[in-house]
PDB file of C-alpha atoms in Angstrom:
ATOM      1  CA  MET A  25     -23.719-291.132  92.283  1.00  0.00           C
ATOM      2  CA  ALA A  26     -23.987-294.708  91.067  1.00  0.00           C
ATOM      3  CA  ARG A  27     -20.888-296.835  91.333  1.00  0.00           C
ATOM      4  CA  THR A  28     -20.263-300.063  89.565  1.00  0.00           C
ATOM      5  CA  SER A  29     -17.222-302.238  89.603  1.00  0.00           C
ATOM      6  CA  GLY A  30     -15.344-302.740  86.402  1.00  0.00           C
ATOM      7  CA  GLY A  31     -12.717-305.300  85.575  1.00  0.00           C
ATOM      8  CA  SER A  32      -9.487-305.669  87.545  1.00  0.00           C
ATOM      9  CA  GLY A  33     -10.770-303.838  90.598  1.00  0.00           C
ATOM     10  CA  SER A  34     -11.417-300.559  88.813  1.00  0.00           C
ATOM     11  CA  ALA A  35     -14.319-298.373  89.832  1.00  0.00           C
ATOM     12  CA  GLN A  36     -16.572-296.457  87.491  1.00  0.00           C
ATOM     13  CA  VAL A  37     -18.672-293.401  88.300  1.00  0.00           C
ATOM     14  CA  ALA A  38     -21.776-292.180  86.506  1.00  0.00           C
ATOM     15  CA  ALA A  39     -20.919-288.829  84.944  1.00  0.00           C
ATOM     16  CA  PRO A  40     -23.387-286.229  83.635  1.00  0.00           C
ATOM     17  CA  ARG A  41     -25.402-287.354  80.608  1.00  0.00           C
ATOM     18  CA  GLY A  42     -25.102-291.022  81.558  1.00  0.00           C
ATOM     19  CA  LYS A  43     -21.450-291.544  80.559  1.00  0.00           C
ATOM     20  CA  LEU A  44     -19.277-293.749  82.772  1.00  0.00           C
ATOM     21  CA  VAL A  45     -15.929-292.421  83.961  1.00  0.00           C
ATOM     22  CA  ASP A  46     -13.286-295.022  84.790  1.00  0.00           C
ATOM     23  CA  ARG A  47     -11.638-294.356  88.172  1.00  0.00           C
ATOM     24  CA  ALA A  48      -8.935-296.984  87.721  1.00  0.00           C
ATOM     25  CA  SER A  49      -5.367-295.898  88.281  1.00  0.00           C
ATOM     26  CA  LYS A  50      -2.560-296.433  85.790  1.00  0.00           C
ATOM     27  CA  VAL A  51      -0.669-299.667  86.400  1.00  0.00           C
ATOM     28  CA  GLU A  52       2.617-300.428  84.671  1.00  0.00           C
ATOM     29  CA  ARG A  53       4.440-303.766  84.836  1.00  0.00           C
ATOM     30  CA  VAL A  54       8.075-303.082  85.769  1.00  0.00           C
ATOM     31  CA  SER A  55       9.341-306.642  86.024  1.00  0.00           C
ATOM     32  CA  PRO A  56       7.843-310.094  86.579  1.00  0.00           C
ATOM     33  CA  GLY A  57       5.926-309.909  89.848  1.00  0.00           C
ATOM     34  CA  THR A  58       6.381-306.130  90.228  1.00  0.00           C
ATOM     35  CA  VAL A  59       4.037-303.385  89.110  1.00  0.00           C
ATOM     36  CA  LYS A  60       4.200-299.610  89.411  1.00  0.00           C
ATOM     37  CA  VAL A  61       0.890-297.960  90.375  1.00  0.00           C
ATOM     38  CA  TYR A  62       0.219-294.273  89.674  1.00  0.00           C
ATOM     39  CA  VAL A  63      -1.589-293.362  92.890  1.00  0.00           C
ATOM     40  CA  TRP A  64      -1.494-289.583  93.348  1.00  0.00           C
ATOM     41  CA  GLU A  65      -2.689-287.749  90.262  1.00  0.00           C
ATOM     42  CA  LEU A  66      -1.481-284.261  89.335  1.00  0.00           C
ATOM     43  CA  PRO A  67      -4.465-282.346  90.829  1.00  0.00           C
ATOM     44  CA  VAL A  68      -3.900-284.037  94.204  1.00  0.00           C
ATOM     45  CA  ARG A  69      -0.176-283.211  94.106  1.00  0.00           C
ATOM     46  CA  VAL A  70      -0.816-279.568  93.173  1.00  0.00           C
ATOM     47  CA  TRP A  71      -3.526-279.303  95.833  1.00  0.00           C
ATOM     48  CA  HIS A  72      -1.142-280.705  98.426  1.00  0.00           C
ATOM     49  CA  TRP A  73       1.563-278.079  97.856  1.00  0.00           C
ATOM     50  CA  VAL A  74      -0.833-275.159  97.428  1.00  0.00           C
ATOM     51  CA  ASN A  75      -2.565-276.259 100.627  1.00  0.00           C
ATOM     52  CA  ALA A  76       0.720-276.594 102.529  1.00  0.00           C
ATOM     53  CA  LEU A  77       1.871-273.129 101.429  1.00  0.00           C
ATOM     54  CA  ALA A  78      -1.548-271.645 102.257  1.00  0.00           C
ATOM     55  CA  ILE A  79      -1.599-273.187 105.748  1.00  0.00           C
ATOM     56  CA  PHE A  80       1.914-271.899 106.468  1.00  0.00           C
ATOM     57  CA  THR A  81       1.046-268.399 105.197  1.00  0.00           C
ATOM     58  CA  LEU A  82      -2.241-268.350 107.122  1.00  0.00           C
ATOM     59  CA  PHE A  83      -0.416-269.426 110.265  1.00  0.00           C
ATOM     60  CA  VAL A  84       2.318-266.780 110.033  1.00  0.00           C
ATOM     61  CA  THR A  85      -0.038-263.934 109.111  1.00  0.00           C
ATOM     62  CA  GLY A  86      -2.618-265.067 111.685  1.00  0.00           C
ATOM     63  CA  VAL A  87      -0.034-265.066 114.464  1.00  0.00           C
ATOM     64  CA  TYR A  88       1.113-261.606 113.373  1.00  0.00           C
ATOM     65  CA  ILE A  89      -2.457-260.266 113.225  1.00  0.00           C
ATOM     66  CA  GLY A  90      -3.122-261.635 116.718  1.00  0.00           C
ATOM     67  CA  ASN A  91       0.167-260.363 118.194  1.00  0.00           C
ATOM     68  CA  PRO A  92       2.059-257.853 116.012  1.00  0.00           C
ATOM     69  CA  PHE A  93       5.682-258.628 116.866  1.00  0.00           C
ATOM     70  CA  VAL A  94       7.256-256.511 114.095  1.00  0.00           C
ATOM     71  CA  GLN A  95       6.824-252.778 113.710  1.00  0.00           C
ATOM     72  CA  PRO A  96       8.182-251.248 110.505  1.00  0.00           C
ATOM     73  CA  ILE A  97      10.747-248.518 110.941  1.00  0.00           C
ATOM     74  CA  SER A  98      10.258-245.672 108.524  1.00  0.00           C
ATOM     75  CA  ILE A  99      11.993-242.360 108.138  1.00  0.00           C
ATOM     76  CA  GLU A 100       8.777-240.663 107.114  1.00  0.00           C
ATOM     77  CA  ALA A 101       5.768-241.254 109.310  1.00  0.00           C
ATOM     78  CA  THR A 102       3.212-241.483 106.510  1.00  0.00           C
ATOM     79  CA  GLU A 103       0.176-243.691 106.347  1.00  0.00           C
ATOM     80  CA  ALA A 104       1.577-245.741 103.458  1.00  0.00           C
ATOM     81  CA  SER A 105       4.790-246.561 105.280  1.00  0.00           C
ATOM     82  CA  ASN A 106       2.903-247.774 108.369  1.00  0.00           C
ATOM     83  CA  PHE A 107       0.527-250.095 106.520  1.00  0.00           C
ATOM     84  CA  PHE A 108       2.344-253.298 107.515  1.00  0.00           C
ATOM     85  CA  MET A 109      -0.668-254.684 109.433  1.00  0.00           C
ATOM     86  CA  GLY A 110      -2.870-253.922 106.439  1.00  0.00           C
ATOM     87  CA  TRP A 111      -0.537-255.910 104.189  1.00  0.00           C
ATOM     88  CA  ALA A 112      -0.544-258.809 106.652  1.00  0.00           C
ATOM     89  CA  ARG A 113      -4.354-258.799 106.717  1.00  0.00           C
ATOM     90  CA  ASP A 114      -4.601-258.556 102.911  1.00  0.00           C
ATOM     91  CA  ILE A 115      -2.190-261.477 102.471  1.00  0.00           C
ATOM     92  CA  HIS A 116      -4.163-263.444 105.087  1.00  0.00           C
ATOM     93  CA  PHE A 117      -7.487-262.781 103.327  1.00  0.00           C
ATOM     94  CA  ILE A 118      -6.198-263.599  99.838  1.00  0.00           C
ATOM     95  CA  THR A 119      -4.563-266.782 101.116  1.00  0.00           C
ATOM     96  CA  ALA A 120      -7.807-267.730 102.875  1.00  0.00           C
ATOM     97  CA  PHE A 121      -9.664-267.480  99.565  1.00  0.00           C
ATOM     98  CA  ILE A 122      -6.981-269.623  97.865  1.00  0.00           C
ATOM     99  CA  PHE A 123      -7.218-272.177 100.707  1.00  0.00           C
ATOM    100  CA  THR A 124     -11.015-272.253 100.333  1.00  0.00           C
ATOM    101  CA  LEU A 125     -10.840-272.727  96.568  1.00  0.00           C
ATOM    102  CA  GLY A 126      -8.333-275.530  97.108  1.00  0.00           C
ATOM    103  CA  TRP A 127     -10.669-277.149  99.636  1.00  0.00           C
ATOM    104  CA  ILE A 128     -13.576-276.977  97.157  1.00  0.00           C
ATOM    105  CA  GLY A 129     -11.305-278.351  94.409  1.00  0.00           C
ATOM    106  CA  ARG A 130     -10.317-281.251  96.649  1.00  0.00           C
ATOM    107  CA  LEU A 131     -13.986-282.035  97.263  1.00  0.00           C
ATOM    108  CA  TYR A 132     -14.479-282.085  93.502  1.00  0.00           C
ATOM    109  CA  TRP A 133     -11.523-284.436  93.082  1.00  0.00           C
ATOM    110  CA  LEU A 134     -12.936-286.655  95.836  1.00  0.00           C
ATOM    111  CA  ILE A 135     -15.739-287.442  93.383  1.00  0.00           C
ATOM    112  CA  TRP A 136     -13.921-287.407  90.033  1.00  0.00           C
ATOM    113  CA  GLY A 137     -10.383-288.531  90.934  1.00  0.00           C
ATOM    114  CA  ASN A 138      -9.050-292.060  90.770  1.00  0.00           C
ATOM    115  CA  ARG A 139      -9.970-294.603  93.423  1.00  0.00           C
ATOM    116  CA  TYR A 140      -7.117-293.507  95.706  1.00  0.00           C
ATOM    117  CA  ALA A 141      -8.482-289.953  95.872  1.00  0.00           C
ATOM    118  CA  ALA A 142     -11.351-291.009  98.163  1.00  0.00           C
ATOM    119  CA  GLU A 143     -12.149-293.422 100.934  1.00  0.00           C
ATOM    120  CA  HIS A 144     -15.589-293.826 102.388  1.00  0.00           C
ATOM    121  CA  PRO A 145     -15.759-293.869 106.206  1.00  0.00           C
ATOM    122  CA  PHE A 146     -19.363-295.090 106.099  1.00  0.00           C
ATOM    123  CA  ARG A 147     -18.372-298.686 105.352  1.00  0.00           C
ATOM    124  CA  LYS A 148     -17.722-301.415 107.889  1.00  0.00           C
ATOM    125  CA  ASP A 149     -14.432-302.524 106.277  1.00  0.00           C
ATOM    126  CA  PHE A 150     -13.076-298.954 106.597  1.00  0.00           C
ATOM    127  CA  TRP A 151     -13.515-299.027 110.387  1.00  0.00           C
ATOM    128  CA  LYS A 152     -12.177-302.592 110.637  1.00  0.00           C
ATOM    129  CA  GLY A 153      -9.091-301.558 108.644  1.00  0.00           C
ATOM    130  CA  MET A 154      -8.649-298.465 110.791  1.00  0.00           C
ATOM    131  CA  TRP A 155      -8.806-300.554 113.979  1.00  0.00           C
ATOM    132  CA  GLU A 156      -6.242-303.047 112.630  1.00  0.00           C
ATOM    133  CA  THR A 157      -3.946-300.176 111.544  1.00  0.00           C
ATOM    134  CA  LEU A 158      -4.245-298.550 114.971  1.00  0.00           C
ATOM    135  CA  LYS A 159      -3.337-301.873 116.617  1.00  0.00           C
ATOM    136  CA  PHE A 160      -0.332-302.115 114.272  1.00  0.00           C
ATOM    137  CA  TYR A 161       0.941-298.668 115.350  1.00  0.00           C
ATOM    138  CA  LEU A 162       0.409-299.568 119.020  1.00  0.00           C
ATOM    139  CA  PHE A 163       2.497-302.758 118.525  1.00  0.00           C
ATOM    140  CA  LEU A 164      -0.491-304.968 119.347  1.00  0.00           C
ATOM    141  CA  PRO A 165      -1.276-308.224 117.555  1.00  0.00           C
ATOM    142  CA  ASN A 166      -3.089-307.295 114.350  1.00  0.00           C
ATOM    143  CA  LYS A 167      -4.171-308.381 110.896  1.00  0.00           C
ATOM    144  CA  LYS A 168      -3.244-305.158 109.108  1.00  0.00           C
ATOM    145  CA  GLN A 169      -3.073-305.501 105.358  1.00  0.00           C
ATOM    146  CA  HIS A 170      -0.779-303.502 103.084  1.00  0.00           C
ATOM    147  CA  TYR A 171      -2.488-300.513 101.468  1.00  0.00           C
ATOM    148  CA  VAL A 172      -1.612-298.762  98.234  1.00  0.00           C
ATOM    149  CA  GLY A 173      -2.176-295.083  98.973  1.00  0.00           C
ATOM    150  CA  HIS A 174      -3.347-294.120 102.433  1.00  0.00           C
ATOM    151  CA  ASN A 175      -4.379-296.628 105.057  1.00  0.00           C
ATOM    152  CA  PRO A 176      -7.786-296.116 106.756  1.00  0.00           C
ATOM    153  CA  LEU A 177      -6.247-294.397 109.798  1.00  0.00           C
ATOM    154  CA  ALA A 178      -4.537-291.821 107.576  1.00  0.00           C
ATOM    155  CA  MET A 179      -7.750-291.337 105.587  1.00  0.00           C
ATOM    156  CA  PHE A 180      -9.668-290.789 108.826  1.00  0.00           C
ATOM    157  CA  SER A 181      -7.156-288.144 109.897  1.00  0.00           C
ATOM    158  CA  TYR A 182      -7.609-286.410 106.521  1.00  0.00           C
ATOM    159  CA  TRP A 183     -11.391-286.469 106.976  1.00  0.00           C
ATOM    160  CA  LEU A 184     -10.917-284.830 110.391  1.00  0.00           C
ATOM    161  CA  LEU A 185      -8.522-282.281 108.892  1.00  0.00           C
ATOM    162  CA  GLY A 186     -11.103-281.483 106.206  1.00  0.00           C
ATOM    163  CA  ILE A 187     -13.848-280.969 108.790  1.00  0.00           C
ATOM    164  CA  MET A 188     -11.592-278.763 110.940  1.00  0.00           C
ATOM    165  CA  SER A 189     -10.590-276.792 107.834  1.00  0.00           C
ATOM    166  CA  LEU A 190     -14.257-276.226 107.007  1.00  0.00           C
ATOM    167  CA  ILE A 191     -14.878-274.910 110.535  1.00  0.00           C
ATOM    168  CA  MET A 192     -11.874-272.568 110.273  1.00  0.00           C
ATOM    169  CA  VAL A 193     -12.989-271.326 106.848  1.00  0.00           C
ATOM    170  CA  LEU A 194     -16.545-270.675 108.024  1.00  0.00           C
ATOM    171  CA  THR A 195     -15.488-268.864 111.201  1.00  0.00           C
ATOM    172  CA  GLY A 196     -12.843-266.872 109.310  1.00  0.00           C
ATOM    173  CA  PHE A 197     -15.301-265.730 106.645  1.00  0.00           C
ATOM    174  CA  TYR A 198     -17.834-264.879 109.336  1.00  0.00           C
ATOM    175  CA  MET A 199     -15.245-262.647 111.001  1.00  0.00           C
ATOM    176  CA  LEU A 200     -14.383-261.082 107.634  1.00  0.00           C
ATOM    177  CA  PHE A 201     -17.998-260.389 106.611  1.00  0.00           C
ATOM    178  CA  GLU A 202     -19.316-259.854 110.137  1.00  0.00           C
ATOM    179  CA  PRO A 203     -22.035-257.188 110.311  1.00  0.00           C
ATOM    180  CA  GLN A 204     -20.698-254.068 111.987  1.00  0.00           C
TER     181      GLN A 204
END
């Protein structure tokens, strides 16, 4: 992935077939000295809410699967009326697939989204900015700059969340497709 810098701080990415895709965000002048920056694009916003709903659903169904605290009361003791655990597992599995697709979609948007969709922790200025932000939150003397979008400490926490999510997805799918 070749990156070049365009004008006004925009970033461009080499797309398939040699075309350049501009990663600049939309900037609108509101008044003299004030601009409005469109930071979070629609795919990131949709991913956020789908991800939040999926995590909540996975949590509730996972707790129930681990410790069934509700037993359905039925007048007829048939198999269909006592399939509550089966429904909880089915909802958990379907939500896990949705969570995984969202995770893959977010990786895609990391590459093709605007410049606020990704931060690269393999650069020296990322770690310097994270250290200054950490000092700011600890009320220590610092040289923290203002960030549009996430600061490096927040981006680092999202990288950790992504890695932990990958581990949960892999272990969950292993348990689902585990050889019997």
